[in-house]
mmCIF file of N, CA and C in Angstrom:
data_model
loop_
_atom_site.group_PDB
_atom_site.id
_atom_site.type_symbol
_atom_site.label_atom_id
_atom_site.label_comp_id
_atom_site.label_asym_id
_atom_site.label_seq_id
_atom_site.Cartn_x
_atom_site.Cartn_y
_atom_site.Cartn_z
ATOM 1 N N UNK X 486 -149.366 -53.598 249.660
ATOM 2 C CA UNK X 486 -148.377 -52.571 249.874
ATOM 3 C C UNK X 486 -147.791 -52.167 248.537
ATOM 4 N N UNK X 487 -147.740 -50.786 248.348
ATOM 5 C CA UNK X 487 -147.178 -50.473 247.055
ATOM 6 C C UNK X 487 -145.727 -49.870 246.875
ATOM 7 N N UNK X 488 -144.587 -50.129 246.015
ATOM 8 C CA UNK X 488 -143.511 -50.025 246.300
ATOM 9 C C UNK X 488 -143.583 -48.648 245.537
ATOM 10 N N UNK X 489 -142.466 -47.687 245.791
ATOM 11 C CA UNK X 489 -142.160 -46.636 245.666
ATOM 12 C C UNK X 489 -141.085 -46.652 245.394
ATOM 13 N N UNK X 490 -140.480 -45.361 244.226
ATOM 14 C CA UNK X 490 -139.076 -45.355 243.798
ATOM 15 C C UNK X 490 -138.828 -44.054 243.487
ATOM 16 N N UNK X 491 -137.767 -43.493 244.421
ATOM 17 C CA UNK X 491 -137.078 -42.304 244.341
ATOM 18 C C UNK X 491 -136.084 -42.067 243.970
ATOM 19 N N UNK X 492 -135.595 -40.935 243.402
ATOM 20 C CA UNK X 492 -134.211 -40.824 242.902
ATOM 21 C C UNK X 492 -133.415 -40.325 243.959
ATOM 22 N N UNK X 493 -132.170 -40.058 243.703
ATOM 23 C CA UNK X 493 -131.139 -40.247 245.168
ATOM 24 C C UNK X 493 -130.024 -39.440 244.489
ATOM 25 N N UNK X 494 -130.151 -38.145 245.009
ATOM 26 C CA UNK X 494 -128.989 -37.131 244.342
ATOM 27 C C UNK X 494 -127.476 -38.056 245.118
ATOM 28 N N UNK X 495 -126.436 -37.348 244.352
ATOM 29 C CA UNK X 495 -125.095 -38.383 244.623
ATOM 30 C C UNK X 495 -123.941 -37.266 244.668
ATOM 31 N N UNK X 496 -123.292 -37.519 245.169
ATOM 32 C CA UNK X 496 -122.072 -36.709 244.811
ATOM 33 C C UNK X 496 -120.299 -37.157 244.538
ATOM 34 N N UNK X 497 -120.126 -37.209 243.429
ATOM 35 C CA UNK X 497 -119.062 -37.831 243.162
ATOM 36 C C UNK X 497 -117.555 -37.148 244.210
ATOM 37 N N UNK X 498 -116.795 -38.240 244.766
ATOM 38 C CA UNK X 498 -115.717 -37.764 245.599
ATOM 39 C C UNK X 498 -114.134 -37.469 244.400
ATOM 40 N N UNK X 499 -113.598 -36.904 244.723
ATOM 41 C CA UNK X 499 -112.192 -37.103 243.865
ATOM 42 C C UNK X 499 -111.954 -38.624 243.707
ATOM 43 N N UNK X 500 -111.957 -39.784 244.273
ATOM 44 C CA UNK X 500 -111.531 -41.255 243.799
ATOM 45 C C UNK X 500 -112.800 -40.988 242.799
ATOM 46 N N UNK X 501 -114.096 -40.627 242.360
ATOM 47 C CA UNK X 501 -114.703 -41.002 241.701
ATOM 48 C C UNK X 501 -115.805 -41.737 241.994
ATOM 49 N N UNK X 502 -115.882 -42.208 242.777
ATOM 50 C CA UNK X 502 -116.773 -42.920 243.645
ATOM 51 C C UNK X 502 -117.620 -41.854 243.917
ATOM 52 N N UNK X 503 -119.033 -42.720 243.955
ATOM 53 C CA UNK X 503 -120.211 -41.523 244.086
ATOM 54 C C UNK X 503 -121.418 -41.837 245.761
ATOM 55 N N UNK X 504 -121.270 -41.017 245.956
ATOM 56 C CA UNK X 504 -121.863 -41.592 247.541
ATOM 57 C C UNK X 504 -123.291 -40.253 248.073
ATOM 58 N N UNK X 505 -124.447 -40.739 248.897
ATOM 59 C CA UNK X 505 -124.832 -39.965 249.047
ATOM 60 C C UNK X 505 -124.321 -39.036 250.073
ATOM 61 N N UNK X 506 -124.574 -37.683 250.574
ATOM 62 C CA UNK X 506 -124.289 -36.836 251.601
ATOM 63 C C UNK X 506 -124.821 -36.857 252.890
ATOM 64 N N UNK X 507 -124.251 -37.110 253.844
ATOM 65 C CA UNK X 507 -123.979 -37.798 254.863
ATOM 66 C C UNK X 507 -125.661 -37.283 255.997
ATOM 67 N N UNK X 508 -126.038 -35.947 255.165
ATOM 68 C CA UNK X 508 -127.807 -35.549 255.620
ATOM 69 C C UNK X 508 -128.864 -36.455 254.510
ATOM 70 N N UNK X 509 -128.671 -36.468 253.546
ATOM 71 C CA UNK X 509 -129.288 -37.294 252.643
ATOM 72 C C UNK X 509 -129.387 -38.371 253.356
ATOM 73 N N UNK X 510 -128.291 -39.547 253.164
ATOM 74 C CA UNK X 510 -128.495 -40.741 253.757
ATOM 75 C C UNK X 510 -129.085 -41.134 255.254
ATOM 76 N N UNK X 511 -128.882 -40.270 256.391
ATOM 77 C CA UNK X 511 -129.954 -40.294 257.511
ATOM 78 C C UNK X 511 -131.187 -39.885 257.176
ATOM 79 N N UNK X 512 -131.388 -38.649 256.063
ATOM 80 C CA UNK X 512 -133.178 -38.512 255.572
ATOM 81 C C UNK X 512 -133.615 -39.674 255.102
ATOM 82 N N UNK X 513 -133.055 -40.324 254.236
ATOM 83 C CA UNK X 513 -133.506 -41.293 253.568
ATOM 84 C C UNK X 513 -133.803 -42.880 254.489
ATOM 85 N N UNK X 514 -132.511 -43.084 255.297
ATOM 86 C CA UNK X 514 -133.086 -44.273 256.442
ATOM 87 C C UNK X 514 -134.305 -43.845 256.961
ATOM 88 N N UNK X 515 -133.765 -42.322 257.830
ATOM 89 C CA UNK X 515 -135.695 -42.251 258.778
ATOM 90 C C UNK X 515 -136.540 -42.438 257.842
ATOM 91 N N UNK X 516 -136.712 -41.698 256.557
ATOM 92 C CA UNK X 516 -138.371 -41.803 255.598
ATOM 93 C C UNK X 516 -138.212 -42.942 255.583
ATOM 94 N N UNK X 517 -137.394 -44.814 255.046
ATOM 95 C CA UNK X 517 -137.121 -45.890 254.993
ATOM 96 C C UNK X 517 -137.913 -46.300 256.678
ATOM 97 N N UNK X 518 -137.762 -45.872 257.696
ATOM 98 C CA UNK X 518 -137.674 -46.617 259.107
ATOM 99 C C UNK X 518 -139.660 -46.469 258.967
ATOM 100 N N UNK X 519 -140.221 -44.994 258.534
ATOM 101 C CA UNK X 519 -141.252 -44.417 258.629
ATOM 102 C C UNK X 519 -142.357 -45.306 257.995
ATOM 103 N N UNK X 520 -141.638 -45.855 256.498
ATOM 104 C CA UNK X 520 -142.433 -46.478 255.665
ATOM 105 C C UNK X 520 -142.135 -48.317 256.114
ATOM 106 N N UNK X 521 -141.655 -48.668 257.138
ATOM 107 C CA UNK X 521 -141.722 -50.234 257.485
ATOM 108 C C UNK X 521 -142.913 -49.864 258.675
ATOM 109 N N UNK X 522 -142.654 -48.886 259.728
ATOM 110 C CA UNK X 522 -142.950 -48.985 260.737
ATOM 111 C C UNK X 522 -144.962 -48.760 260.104
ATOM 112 N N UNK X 523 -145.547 -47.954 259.383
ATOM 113 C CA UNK X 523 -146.128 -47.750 258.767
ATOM 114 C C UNK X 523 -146.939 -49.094 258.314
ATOM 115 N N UNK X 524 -145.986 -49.963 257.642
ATOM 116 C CA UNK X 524 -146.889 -50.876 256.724
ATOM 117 C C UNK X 524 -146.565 -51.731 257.708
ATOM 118 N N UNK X 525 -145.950 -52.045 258.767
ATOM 119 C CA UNK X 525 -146.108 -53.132 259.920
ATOM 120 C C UNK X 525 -146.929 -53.243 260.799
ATOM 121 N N UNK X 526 -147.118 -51.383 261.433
ATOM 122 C CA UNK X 526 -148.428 -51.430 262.417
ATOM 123 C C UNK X 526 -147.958 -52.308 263.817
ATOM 124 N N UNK X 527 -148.398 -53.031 264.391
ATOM 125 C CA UNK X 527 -148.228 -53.433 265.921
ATOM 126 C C UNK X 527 -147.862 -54.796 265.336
ATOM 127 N N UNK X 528 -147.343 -55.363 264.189
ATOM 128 C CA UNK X 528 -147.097 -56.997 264.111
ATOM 129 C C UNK X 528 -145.890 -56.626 264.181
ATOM 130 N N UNK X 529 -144.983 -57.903 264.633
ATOM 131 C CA UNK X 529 -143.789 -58.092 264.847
ATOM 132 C C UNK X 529 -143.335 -58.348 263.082
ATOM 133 N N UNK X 530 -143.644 -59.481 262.183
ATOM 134 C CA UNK X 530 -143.267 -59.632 261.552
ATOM 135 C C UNK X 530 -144.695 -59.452 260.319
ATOM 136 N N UNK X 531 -143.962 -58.653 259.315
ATOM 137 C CA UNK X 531 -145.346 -58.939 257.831
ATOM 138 C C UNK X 531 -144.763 -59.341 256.937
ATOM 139 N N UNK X 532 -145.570 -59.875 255.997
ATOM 140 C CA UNK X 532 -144.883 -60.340 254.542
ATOM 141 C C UNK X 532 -145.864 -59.346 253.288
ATOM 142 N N UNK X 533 -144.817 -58.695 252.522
ATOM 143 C CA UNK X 533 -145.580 -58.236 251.730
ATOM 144 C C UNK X 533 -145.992 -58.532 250.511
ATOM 145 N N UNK X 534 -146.678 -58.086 249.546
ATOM 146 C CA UNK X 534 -147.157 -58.512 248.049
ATOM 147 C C UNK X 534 -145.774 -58.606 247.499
ATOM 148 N N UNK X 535 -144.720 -58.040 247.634
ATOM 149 C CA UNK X 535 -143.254 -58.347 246.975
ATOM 150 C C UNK X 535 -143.157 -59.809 247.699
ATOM 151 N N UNK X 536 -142.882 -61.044 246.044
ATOM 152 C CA UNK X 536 -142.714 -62.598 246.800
ATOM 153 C C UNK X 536 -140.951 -61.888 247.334
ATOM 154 N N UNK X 537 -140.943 -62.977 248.476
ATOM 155 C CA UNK X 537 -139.601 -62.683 249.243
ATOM 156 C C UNK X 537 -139.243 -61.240 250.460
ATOM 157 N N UNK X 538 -140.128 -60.416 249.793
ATOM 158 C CA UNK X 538 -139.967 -59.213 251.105
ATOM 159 C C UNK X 538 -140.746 -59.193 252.262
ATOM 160 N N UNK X 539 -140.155 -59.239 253.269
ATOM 161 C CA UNK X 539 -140.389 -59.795 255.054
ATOM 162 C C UNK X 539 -139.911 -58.012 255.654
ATOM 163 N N UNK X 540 -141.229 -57.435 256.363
ATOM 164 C CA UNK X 540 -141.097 -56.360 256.993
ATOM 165 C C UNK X 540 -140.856 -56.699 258.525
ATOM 166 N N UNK X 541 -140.390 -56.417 259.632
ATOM 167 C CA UNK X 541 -140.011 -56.637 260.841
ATOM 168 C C UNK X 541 -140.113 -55.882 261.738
ATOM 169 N N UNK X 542 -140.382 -55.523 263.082
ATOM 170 C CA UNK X 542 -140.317 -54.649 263.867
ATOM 171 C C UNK X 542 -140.141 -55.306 265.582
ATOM 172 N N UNK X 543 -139.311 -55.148 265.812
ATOM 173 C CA UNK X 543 -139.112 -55.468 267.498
ATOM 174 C C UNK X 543 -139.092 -54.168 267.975
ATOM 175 N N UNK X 544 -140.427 -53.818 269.280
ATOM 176 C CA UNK X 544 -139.951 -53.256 270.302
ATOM 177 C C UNK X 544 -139.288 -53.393 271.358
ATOM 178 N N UNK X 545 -138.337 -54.343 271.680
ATOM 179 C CA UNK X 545 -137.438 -54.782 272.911
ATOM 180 C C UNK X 545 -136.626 -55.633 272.081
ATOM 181 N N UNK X 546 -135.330 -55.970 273.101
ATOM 182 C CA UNK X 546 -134.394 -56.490 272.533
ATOM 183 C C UNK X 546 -134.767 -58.179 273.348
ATOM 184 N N UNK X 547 -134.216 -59.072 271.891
ATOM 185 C CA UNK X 547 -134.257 -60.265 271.900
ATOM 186 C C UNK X 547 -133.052 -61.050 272.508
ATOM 187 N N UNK X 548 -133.638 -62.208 273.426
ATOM 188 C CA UNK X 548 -132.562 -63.655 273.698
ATOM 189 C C UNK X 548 -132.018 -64.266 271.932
ATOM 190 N N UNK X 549 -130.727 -64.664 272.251
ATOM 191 C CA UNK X 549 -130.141 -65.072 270.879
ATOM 192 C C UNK X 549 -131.156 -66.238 270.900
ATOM 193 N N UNK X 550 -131.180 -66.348 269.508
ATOM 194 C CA UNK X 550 -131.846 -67.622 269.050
ATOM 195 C C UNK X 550 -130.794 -68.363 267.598
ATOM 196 N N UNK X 551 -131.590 -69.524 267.990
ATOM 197 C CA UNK X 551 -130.250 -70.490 266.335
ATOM 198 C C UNK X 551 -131.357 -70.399 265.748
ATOM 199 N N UNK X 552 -131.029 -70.359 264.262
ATOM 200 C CA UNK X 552 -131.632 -70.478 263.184
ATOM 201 C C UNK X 552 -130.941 -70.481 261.856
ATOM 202 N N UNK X 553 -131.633 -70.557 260.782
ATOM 203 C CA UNK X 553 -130.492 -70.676 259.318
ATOM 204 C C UNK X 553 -130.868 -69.671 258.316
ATOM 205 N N UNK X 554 -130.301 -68.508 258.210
ATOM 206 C CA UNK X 554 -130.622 -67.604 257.239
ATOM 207 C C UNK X 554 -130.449 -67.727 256.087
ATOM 208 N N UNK X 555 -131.748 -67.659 255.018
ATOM 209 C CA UNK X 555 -131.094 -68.248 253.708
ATOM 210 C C UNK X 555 -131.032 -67.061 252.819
ATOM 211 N N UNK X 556 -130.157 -67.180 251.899
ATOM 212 C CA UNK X 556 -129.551 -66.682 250.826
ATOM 213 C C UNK X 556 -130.726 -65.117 250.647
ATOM 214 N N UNK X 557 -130.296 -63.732 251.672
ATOM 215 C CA UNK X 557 -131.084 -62.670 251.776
ATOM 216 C C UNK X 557 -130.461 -61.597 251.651
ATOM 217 N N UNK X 558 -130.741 -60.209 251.636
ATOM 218 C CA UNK X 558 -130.510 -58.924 252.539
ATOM 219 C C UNK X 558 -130.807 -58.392 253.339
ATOM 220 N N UNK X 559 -130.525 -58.161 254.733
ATOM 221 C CA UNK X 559 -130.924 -57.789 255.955
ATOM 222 C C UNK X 559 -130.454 -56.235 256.078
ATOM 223 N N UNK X 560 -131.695 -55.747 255.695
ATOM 224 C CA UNK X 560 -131.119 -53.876 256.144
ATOM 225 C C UNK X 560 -131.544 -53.520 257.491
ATOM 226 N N UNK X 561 -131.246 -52.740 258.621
ATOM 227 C CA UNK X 561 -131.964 -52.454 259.362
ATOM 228 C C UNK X 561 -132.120 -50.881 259.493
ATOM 229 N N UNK X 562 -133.778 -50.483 258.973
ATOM 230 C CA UNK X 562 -133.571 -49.219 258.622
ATOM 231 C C UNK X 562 -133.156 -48.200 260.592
ATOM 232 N N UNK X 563 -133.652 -49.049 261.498
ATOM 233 C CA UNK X 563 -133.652 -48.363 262.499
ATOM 234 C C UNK X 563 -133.046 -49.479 263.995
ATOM 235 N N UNK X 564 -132.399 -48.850 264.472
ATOM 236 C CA UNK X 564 -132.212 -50.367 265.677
ATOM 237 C C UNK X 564 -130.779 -50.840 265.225
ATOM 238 N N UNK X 565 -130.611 -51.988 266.133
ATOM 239 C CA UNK X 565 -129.323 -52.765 265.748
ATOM 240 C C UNK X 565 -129.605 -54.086 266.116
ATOM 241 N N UNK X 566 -128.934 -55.408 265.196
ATOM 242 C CA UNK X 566 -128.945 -56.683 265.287
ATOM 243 C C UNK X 566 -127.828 -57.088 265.449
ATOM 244 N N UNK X 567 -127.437 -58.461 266.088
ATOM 245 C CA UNK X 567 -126.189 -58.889 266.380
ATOM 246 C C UNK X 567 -126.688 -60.276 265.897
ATOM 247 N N UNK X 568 -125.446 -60.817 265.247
ATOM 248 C CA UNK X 568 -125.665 -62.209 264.046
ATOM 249 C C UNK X 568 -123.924 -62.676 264.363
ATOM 250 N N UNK X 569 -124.506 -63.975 264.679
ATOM 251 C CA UNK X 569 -123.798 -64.499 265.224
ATOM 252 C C UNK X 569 -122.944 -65.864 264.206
ATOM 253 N N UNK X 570 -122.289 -66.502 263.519
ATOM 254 C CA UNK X 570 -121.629 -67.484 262.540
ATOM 255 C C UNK X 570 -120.511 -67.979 262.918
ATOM 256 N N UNK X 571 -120.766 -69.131 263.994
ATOM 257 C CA UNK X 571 -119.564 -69.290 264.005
ATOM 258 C C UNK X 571 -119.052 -68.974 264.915
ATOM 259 N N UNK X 572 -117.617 -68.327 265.524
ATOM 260 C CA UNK X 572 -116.959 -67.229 265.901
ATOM 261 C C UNK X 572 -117.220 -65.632 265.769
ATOM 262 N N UNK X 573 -117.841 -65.839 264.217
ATOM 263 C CA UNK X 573 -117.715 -64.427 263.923
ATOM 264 C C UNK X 573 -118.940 -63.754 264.069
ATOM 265 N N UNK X 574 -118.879 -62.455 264.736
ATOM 266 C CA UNK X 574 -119.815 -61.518 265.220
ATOM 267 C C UNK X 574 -120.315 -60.334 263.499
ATOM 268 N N UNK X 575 -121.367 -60.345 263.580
ATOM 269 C CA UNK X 575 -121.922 -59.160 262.473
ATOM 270 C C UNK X 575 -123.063 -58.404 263.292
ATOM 271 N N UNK X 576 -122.247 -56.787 263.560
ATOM 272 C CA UNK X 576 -123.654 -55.670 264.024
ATOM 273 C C UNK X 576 -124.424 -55.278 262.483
ATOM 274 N N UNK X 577 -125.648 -55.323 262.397
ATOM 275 C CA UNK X 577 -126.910 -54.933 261.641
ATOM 276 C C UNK X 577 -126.854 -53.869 262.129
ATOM 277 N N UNK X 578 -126.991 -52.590 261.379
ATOM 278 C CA UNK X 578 -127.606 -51.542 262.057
ATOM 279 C C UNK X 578 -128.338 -50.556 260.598
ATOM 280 N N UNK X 579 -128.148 -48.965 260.977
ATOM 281 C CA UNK X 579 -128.521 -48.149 260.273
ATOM 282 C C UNK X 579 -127.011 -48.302 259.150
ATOM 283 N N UNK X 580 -126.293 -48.370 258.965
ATOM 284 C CA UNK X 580 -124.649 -47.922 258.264
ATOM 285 C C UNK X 580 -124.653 -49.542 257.749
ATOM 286 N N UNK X 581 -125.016 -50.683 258.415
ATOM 287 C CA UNK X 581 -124.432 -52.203 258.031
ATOM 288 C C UNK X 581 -125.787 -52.908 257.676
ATOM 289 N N UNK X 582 -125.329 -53.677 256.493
ATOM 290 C CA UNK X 582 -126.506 -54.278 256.610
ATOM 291 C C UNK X 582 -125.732 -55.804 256.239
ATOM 292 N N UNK X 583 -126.344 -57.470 256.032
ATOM 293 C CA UNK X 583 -125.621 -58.200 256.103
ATOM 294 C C UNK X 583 -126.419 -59.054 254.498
ATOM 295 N N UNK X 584 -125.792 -59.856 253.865
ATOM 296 C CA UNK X 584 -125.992 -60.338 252.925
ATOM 297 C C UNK X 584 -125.859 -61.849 252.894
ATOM 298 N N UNK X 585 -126.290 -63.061 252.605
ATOM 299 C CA UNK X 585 -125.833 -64.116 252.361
ATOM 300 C C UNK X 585 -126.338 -64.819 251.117
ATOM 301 N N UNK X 586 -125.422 -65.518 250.773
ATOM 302 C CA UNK X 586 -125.498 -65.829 249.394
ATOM 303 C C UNK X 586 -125.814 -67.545 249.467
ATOM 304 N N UNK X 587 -125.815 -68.131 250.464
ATOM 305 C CA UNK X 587 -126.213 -69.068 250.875
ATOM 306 C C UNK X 587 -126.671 -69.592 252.347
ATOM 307 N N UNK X 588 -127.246 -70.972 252.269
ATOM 308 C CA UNK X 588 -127.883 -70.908 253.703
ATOM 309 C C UNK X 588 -126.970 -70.976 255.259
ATOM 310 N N UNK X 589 -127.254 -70.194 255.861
ATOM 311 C CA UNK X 589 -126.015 -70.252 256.531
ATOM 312 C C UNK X 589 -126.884 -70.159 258.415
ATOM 313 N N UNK X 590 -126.412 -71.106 259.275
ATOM 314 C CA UNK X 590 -127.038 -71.617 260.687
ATOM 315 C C UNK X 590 -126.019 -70.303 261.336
ATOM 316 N N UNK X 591 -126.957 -69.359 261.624
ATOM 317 C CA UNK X 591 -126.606 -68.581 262.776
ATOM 318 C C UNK X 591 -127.344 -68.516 263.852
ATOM 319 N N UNK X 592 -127.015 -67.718 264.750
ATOM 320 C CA UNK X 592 -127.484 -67.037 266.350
ATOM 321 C C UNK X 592 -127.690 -65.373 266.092
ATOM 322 N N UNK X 593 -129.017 -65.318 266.399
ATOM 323 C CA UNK X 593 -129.095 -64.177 265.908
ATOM 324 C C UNK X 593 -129.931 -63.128 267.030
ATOM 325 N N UNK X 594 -130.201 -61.855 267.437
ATOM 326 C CA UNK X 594 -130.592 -60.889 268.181
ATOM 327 C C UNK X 594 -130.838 -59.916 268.290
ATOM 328 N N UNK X 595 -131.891 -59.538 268.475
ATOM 329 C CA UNK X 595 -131.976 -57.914 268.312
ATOM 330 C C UNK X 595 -131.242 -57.165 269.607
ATOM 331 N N UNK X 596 -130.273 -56.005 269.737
ATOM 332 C CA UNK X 596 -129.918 -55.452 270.540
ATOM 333 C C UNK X 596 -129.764 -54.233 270.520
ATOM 334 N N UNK X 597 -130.904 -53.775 270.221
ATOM 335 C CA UNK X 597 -130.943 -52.372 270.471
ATOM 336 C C UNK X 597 -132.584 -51.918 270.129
ATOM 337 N N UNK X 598 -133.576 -51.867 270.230
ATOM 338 C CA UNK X 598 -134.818 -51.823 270.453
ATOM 339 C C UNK X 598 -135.821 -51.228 271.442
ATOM 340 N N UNK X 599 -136.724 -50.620 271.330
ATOM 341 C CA UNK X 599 -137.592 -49.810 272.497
ATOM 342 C C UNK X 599 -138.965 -49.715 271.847
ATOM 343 N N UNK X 600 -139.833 -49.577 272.824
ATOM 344 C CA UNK X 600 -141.328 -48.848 271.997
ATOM 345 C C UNK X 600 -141.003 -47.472 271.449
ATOM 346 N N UNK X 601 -140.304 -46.695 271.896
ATOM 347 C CA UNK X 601 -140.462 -45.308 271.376
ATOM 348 C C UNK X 601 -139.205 -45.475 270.178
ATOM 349 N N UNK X 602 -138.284 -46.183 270.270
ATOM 350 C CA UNK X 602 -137.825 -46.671 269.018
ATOM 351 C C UNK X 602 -137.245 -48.073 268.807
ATOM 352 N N UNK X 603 -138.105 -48.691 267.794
ATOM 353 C CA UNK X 603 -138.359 -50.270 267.524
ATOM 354 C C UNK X 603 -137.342 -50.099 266.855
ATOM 355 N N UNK X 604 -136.952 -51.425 266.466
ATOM 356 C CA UNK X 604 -135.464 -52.101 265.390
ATOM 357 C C UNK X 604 -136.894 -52.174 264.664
ATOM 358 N N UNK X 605 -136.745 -51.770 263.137
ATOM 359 C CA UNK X 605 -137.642 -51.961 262.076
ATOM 360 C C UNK X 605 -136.527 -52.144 260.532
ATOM 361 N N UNK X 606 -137.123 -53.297 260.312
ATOM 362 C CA UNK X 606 -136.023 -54.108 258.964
ATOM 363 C C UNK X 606 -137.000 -54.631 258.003
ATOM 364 N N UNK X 607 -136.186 -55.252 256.764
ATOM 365 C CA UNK X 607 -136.288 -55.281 255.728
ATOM 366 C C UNK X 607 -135.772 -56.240 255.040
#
């Protein structure tokens, strides 16, 4: 799989802060959702020539499961995940994505998934 790198027009707000435009950033997830669903094909899970990058795709939504997520970034270009720590609830989606900086035992789920549109992550 070969990685690709685009530039990403921005637009600075009065605080200064620079963010993309709110059509940009949905173009850019779908082409993002296009290019997992693409290099995944009908497997649930691939690993690509990048050491550490794990492509994903559920068509249906998952029973929670325990497990220990280690020290990653979880984007989900399409779909939604529910991650569970604890008490505390984290939705995955298109807008959230979740980070850990160490290994950490969650409950985790896909909840929001279909054949005509899979949760596809990253």
């Amino acid at each position: 799989m070969g990685v690709e790198v685009s530039a990403v027009v921005t637009v600075k707000h009065r605080s200064g802060e620079a963010s993309l435009l709110p059509d940009q950033a949905h173009e850019l997830r779908a082409e993002l959702a296009r290019k997992i669903a693409l290099s995944v094909g009908s497997e649930e899970i691939r690993a690509t020539d990048i050491p550490g990058l794990t492509l994903g795709r559920r068509t249906a939504t998952t029973a929670p499961c325990s497990m220990t997520y280690e020290p990653s970034v979880i984007f989900i270009a399409q779909g939604r995940k529910r991650v569970e720590l604890g008490r505390n609830i984290f939705i995955c989606d298109e807008s959230r994505f979740l980070l850990t900086s160490l290994d950490l035992p969650v409950v985790s789920r896909v909840i929001e998934a279909s054949e005509a549109v899979p949760c596809l992550a990253l």
